[in-house]
Short mmCIF file of C-alpha atoms and ligand atoms in Angstrom, two decimals:
data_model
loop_
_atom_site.label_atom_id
_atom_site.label_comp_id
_atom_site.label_asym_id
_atom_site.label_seq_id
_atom_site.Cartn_x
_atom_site.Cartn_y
_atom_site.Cartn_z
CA UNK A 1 0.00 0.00 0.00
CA UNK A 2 1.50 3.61 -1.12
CA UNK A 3 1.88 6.03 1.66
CA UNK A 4 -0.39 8.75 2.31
CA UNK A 5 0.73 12.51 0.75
CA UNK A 6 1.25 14.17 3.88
CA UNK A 7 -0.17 18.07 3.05
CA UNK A 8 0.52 20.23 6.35
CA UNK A 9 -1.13 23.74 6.34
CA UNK A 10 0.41 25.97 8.25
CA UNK A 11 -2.23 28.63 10.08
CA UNK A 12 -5.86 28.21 10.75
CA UNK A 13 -7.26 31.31 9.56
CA UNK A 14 -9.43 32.12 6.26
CA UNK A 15 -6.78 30.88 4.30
CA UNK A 16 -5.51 27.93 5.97
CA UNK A 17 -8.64 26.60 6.90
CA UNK A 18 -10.35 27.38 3.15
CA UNK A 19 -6.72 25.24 1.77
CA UNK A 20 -7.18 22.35 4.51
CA UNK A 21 -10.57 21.87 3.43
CA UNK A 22 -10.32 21.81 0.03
CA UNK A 23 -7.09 20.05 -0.05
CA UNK A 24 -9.06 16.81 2.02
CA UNK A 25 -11.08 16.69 -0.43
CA UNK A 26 -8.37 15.14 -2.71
CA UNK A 27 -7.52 11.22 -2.77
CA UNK A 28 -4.32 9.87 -1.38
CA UNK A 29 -3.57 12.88 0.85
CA UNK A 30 -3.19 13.49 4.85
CA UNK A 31 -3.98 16.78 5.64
CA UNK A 32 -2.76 18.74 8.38
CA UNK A 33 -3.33 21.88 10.03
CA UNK A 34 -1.18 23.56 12.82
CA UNK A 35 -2.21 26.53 14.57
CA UNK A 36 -0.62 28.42 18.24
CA UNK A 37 -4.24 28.80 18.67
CA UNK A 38 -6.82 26.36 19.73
CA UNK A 39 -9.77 28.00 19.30
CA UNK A 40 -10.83 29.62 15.89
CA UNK A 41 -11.95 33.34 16.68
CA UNK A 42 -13.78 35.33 13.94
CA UNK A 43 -11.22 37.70 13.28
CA UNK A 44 -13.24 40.23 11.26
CA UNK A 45 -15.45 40.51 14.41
CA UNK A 46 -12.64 42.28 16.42
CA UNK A 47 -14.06 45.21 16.90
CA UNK A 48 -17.35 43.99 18.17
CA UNK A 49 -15.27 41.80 20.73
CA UNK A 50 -13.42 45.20 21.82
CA UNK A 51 -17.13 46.51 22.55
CA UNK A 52 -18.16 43.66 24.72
CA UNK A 53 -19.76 41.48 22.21
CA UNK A 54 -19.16 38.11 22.92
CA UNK A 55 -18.10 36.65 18.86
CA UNK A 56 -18.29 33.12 18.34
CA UNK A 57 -15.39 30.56 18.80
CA UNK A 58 -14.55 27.40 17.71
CA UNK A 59 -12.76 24.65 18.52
CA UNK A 60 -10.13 23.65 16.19
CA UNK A 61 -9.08 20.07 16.87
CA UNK A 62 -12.91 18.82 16.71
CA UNK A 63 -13.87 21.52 13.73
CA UNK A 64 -10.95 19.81 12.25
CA UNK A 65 -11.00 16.10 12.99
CA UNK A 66 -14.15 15.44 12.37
CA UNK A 67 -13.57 15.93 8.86
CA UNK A 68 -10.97 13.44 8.97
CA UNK A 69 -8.28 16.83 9.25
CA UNK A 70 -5.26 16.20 12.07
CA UNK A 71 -5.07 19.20 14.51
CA UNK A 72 -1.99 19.97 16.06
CA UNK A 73 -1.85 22.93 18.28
CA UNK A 74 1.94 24.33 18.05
CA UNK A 75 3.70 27.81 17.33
CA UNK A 76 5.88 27.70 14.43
CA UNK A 77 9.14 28.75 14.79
CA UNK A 78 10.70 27.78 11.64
CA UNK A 79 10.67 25.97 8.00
CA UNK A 80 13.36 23.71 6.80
CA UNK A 81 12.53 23.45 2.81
CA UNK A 82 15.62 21.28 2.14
CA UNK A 83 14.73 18.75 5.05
CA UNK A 84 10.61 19.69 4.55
CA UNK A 85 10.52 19.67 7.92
CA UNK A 86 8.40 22.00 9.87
CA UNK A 87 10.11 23.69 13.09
CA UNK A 88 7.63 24.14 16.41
CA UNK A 89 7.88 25.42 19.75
CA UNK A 90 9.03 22.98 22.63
CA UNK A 91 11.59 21.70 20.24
CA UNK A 92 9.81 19.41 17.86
CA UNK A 93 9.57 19.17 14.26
CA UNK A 94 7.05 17.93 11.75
CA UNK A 95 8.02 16.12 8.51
CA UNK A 96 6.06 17.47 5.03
CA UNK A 97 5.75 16.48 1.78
CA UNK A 98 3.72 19.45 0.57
CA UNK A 99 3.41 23.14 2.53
CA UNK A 100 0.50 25.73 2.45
CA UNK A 101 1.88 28.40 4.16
CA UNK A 102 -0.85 30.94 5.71
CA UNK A 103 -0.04 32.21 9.19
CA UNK A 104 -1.45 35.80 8.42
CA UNK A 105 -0.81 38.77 10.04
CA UNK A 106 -0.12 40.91 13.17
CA UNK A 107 -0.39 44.51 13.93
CA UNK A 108 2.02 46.39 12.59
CA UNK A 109 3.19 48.99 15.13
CA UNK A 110 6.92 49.71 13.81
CA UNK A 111 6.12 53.13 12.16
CA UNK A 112 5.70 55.48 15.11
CA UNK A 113 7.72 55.82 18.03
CA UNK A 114 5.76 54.63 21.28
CA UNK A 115 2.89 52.67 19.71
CA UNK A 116 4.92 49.24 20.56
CA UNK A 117 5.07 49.99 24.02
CA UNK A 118 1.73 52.52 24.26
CA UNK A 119 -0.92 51.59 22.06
CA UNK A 120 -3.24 48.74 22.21
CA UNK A 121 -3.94 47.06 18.42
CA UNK A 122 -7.17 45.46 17.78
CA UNK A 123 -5.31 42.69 15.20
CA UNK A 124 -5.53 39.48 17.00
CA UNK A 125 -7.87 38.21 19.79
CA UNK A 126 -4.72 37.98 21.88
CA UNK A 127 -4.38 41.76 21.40
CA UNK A 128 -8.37 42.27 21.70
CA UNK A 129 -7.90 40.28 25.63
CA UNK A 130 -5.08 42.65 26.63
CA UNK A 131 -6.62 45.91 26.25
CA UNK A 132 -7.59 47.04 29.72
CA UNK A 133 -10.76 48.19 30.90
CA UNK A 134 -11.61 51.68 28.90
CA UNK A 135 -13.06 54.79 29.98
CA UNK A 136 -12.61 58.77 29.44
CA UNK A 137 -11.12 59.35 25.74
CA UNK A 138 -9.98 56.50 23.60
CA UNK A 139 -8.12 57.27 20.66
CA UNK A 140 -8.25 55.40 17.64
CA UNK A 141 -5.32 55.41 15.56
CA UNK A 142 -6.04 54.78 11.65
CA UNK A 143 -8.93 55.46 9.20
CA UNK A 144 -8.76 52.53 7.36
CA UNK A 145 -11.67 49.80 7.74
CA UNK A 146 -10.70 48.70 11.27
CA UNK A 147 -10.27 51.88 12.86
CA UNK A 148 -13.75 53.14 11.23
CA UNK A 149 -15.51 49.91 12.51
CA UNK A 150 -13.63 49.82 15.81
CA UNK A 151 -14.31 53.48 16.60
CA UNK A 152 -18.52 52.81 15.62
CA UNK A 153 -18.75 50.09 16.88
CA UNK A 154 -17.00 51.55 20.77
CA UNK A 155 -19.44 54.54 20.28
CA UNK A 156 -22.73 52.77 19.62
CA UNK A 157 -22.04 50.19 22.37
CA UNK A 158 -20.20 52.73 24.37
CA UNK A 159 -21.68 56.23 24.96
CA UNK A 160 -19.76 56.57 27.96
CA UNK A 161 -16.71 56.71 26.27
CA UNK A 162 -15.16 59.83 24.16
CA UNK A 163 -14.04 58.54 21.23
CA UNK A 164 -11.39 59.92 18.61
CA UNK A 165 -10.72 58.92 15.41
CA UNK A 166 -7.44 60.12 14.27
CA UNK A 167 -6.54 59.62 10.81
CA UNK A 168 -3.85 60.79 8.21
CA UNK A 169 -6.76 60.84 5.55
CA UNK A 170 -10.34 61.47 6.10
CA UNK A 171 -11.54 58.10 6.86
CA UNK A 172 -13.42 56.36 3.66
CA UNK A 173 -11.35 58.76 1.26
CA UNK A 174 -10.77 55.96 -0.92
CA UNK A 175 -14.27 54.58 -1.26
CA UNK A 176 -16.79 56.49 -3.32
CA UNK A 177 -18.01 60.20 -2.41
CA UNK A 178 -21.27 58.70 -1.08
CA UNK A 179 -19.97 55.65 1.02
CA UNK A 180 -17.62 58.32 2.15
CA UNK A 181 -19.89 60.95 3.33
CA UNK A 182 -22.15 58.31 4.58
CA UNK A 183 -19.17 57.14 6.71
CA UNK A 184 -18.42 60.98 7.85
CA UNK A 185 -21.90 61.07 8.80
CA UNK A 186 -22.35 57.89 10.78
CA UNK A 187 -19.22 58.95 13.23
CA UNK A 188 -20.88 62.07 13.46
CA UNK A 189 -23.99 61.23 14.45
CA UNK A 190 -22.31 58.54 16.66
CA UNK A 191 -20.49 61.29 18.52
CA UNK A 192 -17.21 60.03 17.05
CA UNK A 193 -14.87 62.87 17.15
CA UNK A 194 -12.92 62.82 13.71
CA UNK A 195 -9.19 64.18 13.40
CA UNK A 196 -8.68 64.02 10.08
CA UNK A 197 -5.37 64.94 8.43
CA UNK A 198 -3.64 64.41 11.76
CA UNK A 199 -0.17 62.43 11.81
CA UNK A 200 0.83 60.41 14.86
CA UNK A 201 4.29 61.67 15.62
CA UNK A 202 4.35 59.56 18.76
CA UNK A 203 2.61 57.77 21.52
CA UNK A 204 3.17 57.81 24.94
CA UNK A 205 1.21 56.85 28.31
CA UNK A 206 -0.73 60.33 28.31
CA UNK A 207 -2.33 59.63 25.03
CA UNK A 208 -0.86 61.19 21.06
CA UNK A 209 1.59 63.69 20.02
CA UNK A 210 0.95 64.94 16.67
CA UNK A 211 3.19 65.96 13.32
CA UNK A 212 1.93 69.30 13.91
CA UNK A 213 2.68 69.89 17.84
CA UNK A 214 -0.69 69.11 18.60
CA UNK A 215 -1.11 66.95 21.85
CA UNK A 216 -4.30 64.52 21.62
CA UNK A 217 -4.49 63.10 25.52
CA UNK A 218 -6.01 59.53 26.22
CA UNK A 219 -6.46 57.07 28.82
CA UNK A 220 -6.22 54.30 26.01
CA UNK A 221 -4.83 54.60 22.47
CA UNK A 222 -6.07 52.02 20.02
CA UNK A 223 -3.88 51.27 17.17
CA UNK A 224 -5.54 50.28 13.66
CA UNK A 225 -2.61 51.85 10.93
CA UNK A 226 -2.01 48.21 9.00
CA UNK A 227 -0.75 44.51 9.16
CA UNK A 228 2.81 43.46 9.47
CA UNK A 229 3.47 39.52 8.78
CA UNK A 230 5.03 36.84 11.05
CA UNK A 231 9.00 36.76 10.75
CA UNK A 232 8.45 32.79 9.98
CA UNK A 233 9.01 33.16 6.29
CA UNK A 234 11.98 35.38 6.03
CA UNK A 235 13.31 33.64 8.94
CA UNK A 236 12.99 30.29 6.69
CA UNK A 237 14.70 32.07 4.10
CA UNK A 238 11.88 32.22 1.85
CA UNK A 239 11.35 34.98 -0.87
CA UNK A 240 9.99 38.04 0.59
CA UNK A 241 9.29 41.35 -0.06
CA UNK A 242 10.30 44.32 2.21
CA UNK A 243 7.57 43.33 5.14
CA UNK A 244 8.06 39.94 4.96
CA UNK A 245 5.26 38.94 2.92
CA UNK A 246 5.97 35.47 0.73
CA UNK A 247 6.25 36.47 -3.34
CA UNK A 248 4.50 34.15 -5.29
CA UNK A 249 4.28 33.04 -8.66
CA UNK A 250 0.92 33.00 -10.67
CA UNK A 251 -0.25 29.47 -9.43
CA UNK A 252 0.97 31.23 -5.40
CA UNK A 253 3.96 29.06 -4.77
CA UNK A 254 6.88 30.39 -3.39
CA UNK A 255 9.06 32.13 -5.95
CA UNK A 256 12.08 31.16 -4.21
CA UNK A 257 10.30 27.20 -3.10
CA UNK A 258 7.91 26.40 -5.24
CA UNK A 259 7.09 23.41 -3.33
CA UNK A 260 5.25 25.62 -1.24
CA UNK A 261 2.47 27.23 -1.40
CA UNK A 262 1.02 30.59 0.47
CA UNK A 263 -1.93 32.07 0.53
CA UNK A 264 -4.23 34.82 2.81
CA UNK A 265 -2.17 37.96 4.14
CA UNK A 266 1.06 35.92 4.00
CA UNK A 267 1.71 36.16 0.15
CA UNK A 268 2.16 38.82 -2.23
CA UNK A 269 -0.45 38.05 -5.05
CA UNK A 270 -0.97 40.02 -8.25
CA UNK A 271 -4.53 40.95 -8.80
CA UNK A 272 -6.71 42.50 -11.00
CA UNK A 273 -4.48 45.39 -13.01
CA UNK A 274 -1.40 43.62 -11.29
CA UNK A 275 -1.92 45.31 -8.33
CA UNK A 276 -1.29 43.10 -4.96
CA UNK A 277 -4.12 41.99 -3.21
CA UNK A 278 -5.34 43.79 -0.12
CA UNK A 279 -4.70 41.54 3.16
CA UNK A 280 -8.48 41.00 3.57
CA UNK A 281 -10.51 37.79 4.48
CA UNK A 282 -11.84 38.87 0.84
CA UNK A 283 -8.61 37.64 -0.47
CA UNK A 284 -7.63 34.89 1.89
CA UNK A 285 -10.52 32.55 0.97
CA UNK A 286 -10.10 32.04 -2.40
CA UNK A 287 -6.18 31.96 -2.04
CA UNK A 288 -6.84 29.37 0.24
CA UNK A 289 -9.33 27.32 -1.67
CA UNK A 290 -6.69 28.39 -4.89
CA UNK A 291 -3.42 27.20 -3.53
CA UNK A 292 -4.90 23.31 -2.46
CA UNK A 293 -7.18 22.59 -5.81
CA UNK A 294 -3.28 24.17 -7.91
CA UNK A 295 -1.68 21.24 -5.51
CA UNK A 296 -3.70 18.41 -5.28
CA UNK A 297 -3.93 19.15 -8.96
CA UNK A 298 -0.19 18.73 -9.48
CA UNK A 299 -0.61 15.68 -7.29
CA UNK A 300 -3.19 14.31 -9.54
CA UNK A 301 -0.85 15.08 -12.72
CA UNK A 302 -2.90 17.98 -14.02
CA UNK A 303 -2.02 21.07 -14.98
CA UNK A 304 -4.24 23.73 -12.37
CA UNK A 305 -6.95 25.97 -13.43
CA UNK A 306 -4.71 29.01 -14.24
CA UNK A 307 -5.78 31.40 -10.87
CA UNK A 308 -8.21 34.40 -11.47
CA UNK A 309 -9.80 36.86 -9.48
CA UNK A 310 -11.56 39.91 -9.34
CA UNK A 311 -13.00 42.40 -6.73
CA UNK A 312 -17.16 42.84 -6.20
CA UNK A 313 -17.26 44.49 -3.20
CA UNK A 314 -15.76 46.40 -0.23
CA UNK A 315 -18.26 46.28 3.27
CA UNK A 316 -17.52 48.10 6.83
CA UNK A 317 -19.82 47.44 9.54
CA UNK A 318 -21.11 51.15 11.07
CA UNK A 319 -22.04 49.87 14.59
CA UNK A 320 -24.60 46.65 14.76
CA UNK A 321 -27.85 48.92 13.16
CA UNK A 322 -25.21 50.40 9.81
CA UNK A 323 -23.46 49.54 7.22
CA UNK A 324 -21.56 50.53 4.22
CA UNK A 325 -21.61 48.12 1.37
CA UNK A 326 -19.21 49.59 -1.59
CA UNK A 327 -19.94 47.82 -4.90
CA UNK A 328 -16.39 47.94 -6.85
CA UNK A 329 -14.64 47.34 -10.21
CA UNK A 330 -12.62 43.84 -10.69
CA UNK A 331 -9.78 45.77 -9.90
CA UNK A 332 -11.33 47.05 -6.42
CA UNK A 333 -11.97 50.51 -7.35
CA UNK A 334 -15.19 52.10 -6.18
CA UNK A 335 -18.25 51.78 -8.74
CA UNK A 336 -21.17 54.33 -7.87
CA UNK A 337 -23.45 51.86 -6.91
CA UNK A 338 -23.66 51.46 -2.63
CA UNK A 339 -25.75 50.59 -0.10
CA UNK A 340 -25.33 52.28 3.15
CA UNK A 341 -28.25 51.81 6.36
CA UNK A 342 -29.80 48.82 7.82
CA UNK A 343 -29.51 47.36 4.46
CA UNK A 344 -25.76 47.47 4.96
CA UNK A 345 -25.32 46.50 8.32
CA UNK A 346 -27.46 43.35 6.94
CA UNK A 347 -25.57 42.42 4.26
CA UNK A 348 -21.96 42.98 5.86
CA UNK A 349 -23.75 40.90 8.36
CA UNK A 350 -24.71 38.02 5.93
CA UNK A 351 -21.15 38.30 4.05
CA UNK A 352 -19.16 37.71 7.78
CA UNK A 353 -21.37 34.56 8.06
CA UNK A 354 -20.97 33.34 4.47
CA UNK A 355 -16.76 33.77 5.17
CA UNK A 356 -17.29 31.07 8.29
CA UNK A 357 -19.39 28.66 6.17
CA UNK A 358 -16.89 29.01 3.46
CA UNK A 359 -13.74 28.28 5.38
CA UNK A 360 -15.14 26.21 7.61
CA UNK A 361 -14.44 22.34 6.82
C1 FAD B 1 -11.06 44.08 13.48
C2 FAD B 1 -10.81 43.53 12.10
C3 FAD B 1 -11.83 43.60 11.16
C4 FAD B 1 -11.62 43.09 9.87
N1 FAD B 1 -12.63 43.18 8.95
C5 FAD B 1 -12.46 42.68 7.72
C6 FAD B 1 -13.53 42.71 6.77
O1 FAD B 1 -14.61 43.23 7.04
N2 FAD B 1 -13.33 42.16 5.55
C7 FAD B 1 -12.13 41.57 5.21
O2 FAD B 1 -12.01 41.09 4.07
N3 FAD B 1 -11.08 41.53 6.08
C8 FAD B 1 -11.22 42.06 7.33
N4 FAD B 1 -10.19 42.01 8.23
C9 FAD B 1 -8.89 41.44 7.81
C10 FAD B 1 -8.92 39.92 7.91
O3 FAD B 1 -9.29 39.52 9.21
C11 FAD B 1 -7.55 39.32 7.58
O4 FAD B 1 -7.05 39.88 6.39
C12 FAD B 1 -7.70 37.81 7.44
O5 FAD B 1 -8.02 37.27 8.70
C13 FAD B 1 -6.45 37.15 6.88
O6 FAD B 1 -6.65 35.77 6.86
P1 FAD B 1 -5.41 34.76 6.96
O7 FAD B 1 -6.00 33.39 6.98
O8 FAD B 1 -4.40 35.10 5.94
O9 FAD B 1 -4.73 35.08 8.36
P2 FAD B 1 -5.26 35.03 9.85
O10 FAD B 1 -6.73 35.17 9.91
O11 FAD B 1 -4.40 36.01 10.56
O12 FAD B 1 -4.89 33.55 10.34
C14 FAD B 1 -3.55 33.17 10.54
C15 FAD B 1 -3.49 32.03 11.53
O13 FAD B 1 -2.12 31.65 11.68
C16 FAD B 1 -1.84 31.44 13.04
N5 FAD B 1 -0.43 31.72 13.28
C17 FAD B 1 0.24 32.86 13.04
N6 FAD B 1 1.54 32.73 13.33
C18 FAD B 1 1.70 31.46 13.77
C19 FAD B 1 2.83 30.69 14.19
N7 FAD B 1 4.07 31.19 14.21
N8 FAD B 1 2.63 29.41 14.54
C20 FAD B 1 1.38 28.84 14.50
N9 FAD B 1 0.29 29.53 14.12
C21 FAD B 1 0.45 30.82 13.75
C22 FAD B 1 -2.76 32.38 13.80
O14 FAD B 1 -3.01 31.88 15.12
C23 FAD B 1 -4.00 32.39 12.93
O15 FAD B 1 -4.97 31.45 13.36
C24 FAD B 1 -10.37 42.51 9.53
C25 FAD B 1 -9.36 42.42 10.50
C26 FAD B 1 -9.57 42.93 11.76
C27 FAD B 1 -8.47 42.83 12.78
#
């Protein structure tokens, strides 16, 4: 009897999880997924977890095992391509024949001086348990997605709190004029006080020191600017770019191993107009689902579906009772069309439920 491909998967996100289940679904194969984590938290739901929602959880090893999908719980230190050997915490190793490689992101607070040792980030649900009990002003640093839904969503839940939003850009710039000023609006009528064009010079126990002079004080300081990636990859000597994300070639193996694939915020992939993707759970679902069907495919002597994808939408959560759904080109530009209201706290609602059924195994 021929031995099993053993397949190990490397993160339990959107990514991994999307990659372990499709790659089970192939014959001759043992899959394997190893995560630090053992329970799978809704990542997307961050914010409302900051604001004293409780966000569902799931167990890995029997979300996984059931499906006939080993579990093992373990931090990953290192890769060893030449050996295929996977390094873990504790001093063990696990033996490969084929790699996804999707352990995601962190919060990236390199840029400003103090926000490593100051600010709280709202990135992982590790972060999420060690921000401490808030009250008085909390500053939110970054008008990207998160910080708009993390400073709505502390405001609705909230109203004790003073919130402020401080932002390089106006928050939503990038979307279209209406999703924008629908965005402007909902902070405003949450009481969200919205320092736009203000640069974080520093951070420091008191609260913000701005490009300008300005001092913003705080009791907490909430840190939403961007993603950095895990170390793992560069430290495995691995192709990356200058953060440490994996480059790819068109079917997402490694350029520089392309016995392994990556997918989710890990890799840099060229979408639409050969722009990279945005690190979104948008993006690390179908990489996911991508990188196992281009493997087992391989496995199975066929050449893989070449890899396409394109952009439909872009959705931020306003609080639990608003939304703003952005429809947008393939290339993730804004189109005119949006839906902004109930209608798009609904649908963003219906689209973080759809992610779960899709990763889930
Ligand atoms: C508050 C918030 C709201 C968001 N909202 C949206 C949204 O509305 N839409 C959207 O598209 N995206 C959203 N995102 C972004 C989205 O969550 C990420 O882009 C997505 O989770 C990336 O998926 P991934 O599978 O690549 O990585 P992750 O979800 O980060 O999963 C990586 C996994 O790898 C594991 N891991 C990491 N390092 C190691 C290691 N060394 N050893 C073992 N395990 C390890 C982690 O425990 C984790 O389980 C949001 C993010 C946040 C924080």
């Amino acid at each position: 009897m021929t031995e099993a491909h053993r397949i190990v998967v490397l993160g339990a996100g959107y990514a991994g999880l999307s990659a372990a289940k499709r790659a089970a679904r192939a014959h001759g194969v043992r899959v394997t997924v190893v995560d630090a984590r053992a329970e799978w938290a809704e990542r997307v739901r961050l914010h409302q977890a900051l604001a004293g929602q409780s966000i569902p959880s799931r167990n890995l090893g029997e979300l996984l095992e059931r499906k006939g999908i080993e579990f093992i719980r373990g931090r990953v230190l290192e890769i060893d391509p030449q050996a295929r050997q996977v390094h873990l915490e504790g001093e063990w190793s696990l033996a490969y024949d084929s790699l996804i490689f999707a352990l995601g992101s962190v919060a990236d607070t390199s840029a400003v001086p103090g926000a490593t040792e100051y600010a709280f980030p709202v990135a992982t649900p590790e972060d999420v348990a060690r921000v401490p009990a808030l009250s008085g002003r909390v500053a939110v640093v970054g008008g990207g997605s998160t910080g708009i839904e993390t400073a709505a969503e502390l405001a609705e839940s909230r109203p004790d709190l003073d919130i402020h939003l401080v932002s390089a850009e106006e928050p939503g710039v990038w979307l279209s004029p209406k999703a924008h000023n629908h965005i402007r609006a909902a902070l405003d009528r949450l009481g969200v006080h919205v320092h736009a064009g203000a640069k974080v010079a520093a951070v420091s126990a008191t609260g913000l020191e701005l490009v300008d002079g300005t001092e913003l004080p705080a009791e907490t300081v909430l840190w939403t600017t961007g993603f950095a990636v895990p170390a793992v990859a560069a430290r495995s000597g691995l192709a990356v770019d200058a953060h440490g994300r994996v480059l790819v070639d068109a079917e997402l193996r490694s350029c520089s191993h392309p016995e392994i694939y990556v997918a989710g915020d890990s890799a840099v992939v060229a979408g639409p107009a050969e722009r990279a993707l945005r690190m979104s759970c948008a993006t690390a679902l179908p990489t996911g689902k991508y990188a196992a069907a281009a493997l087992t495919a391989r496995l199975a002597g066929k050449e893989p579906a070449p890899w396409r994808f394109r952009y439909h939408l872009q959705c931020l959560s306003l609080g639990r009772h608003d939304g703003v759904i952005q429809f947008v080109h393939a290339d993730d530009a804004p189109a005119r069309a949006v839906l902004t209201g109930r209608a798009g706290a609904w649908v963003k609602e219906q689209i973080v439920s759809g992610a779960v059924k899709l990763a889930r195994p």
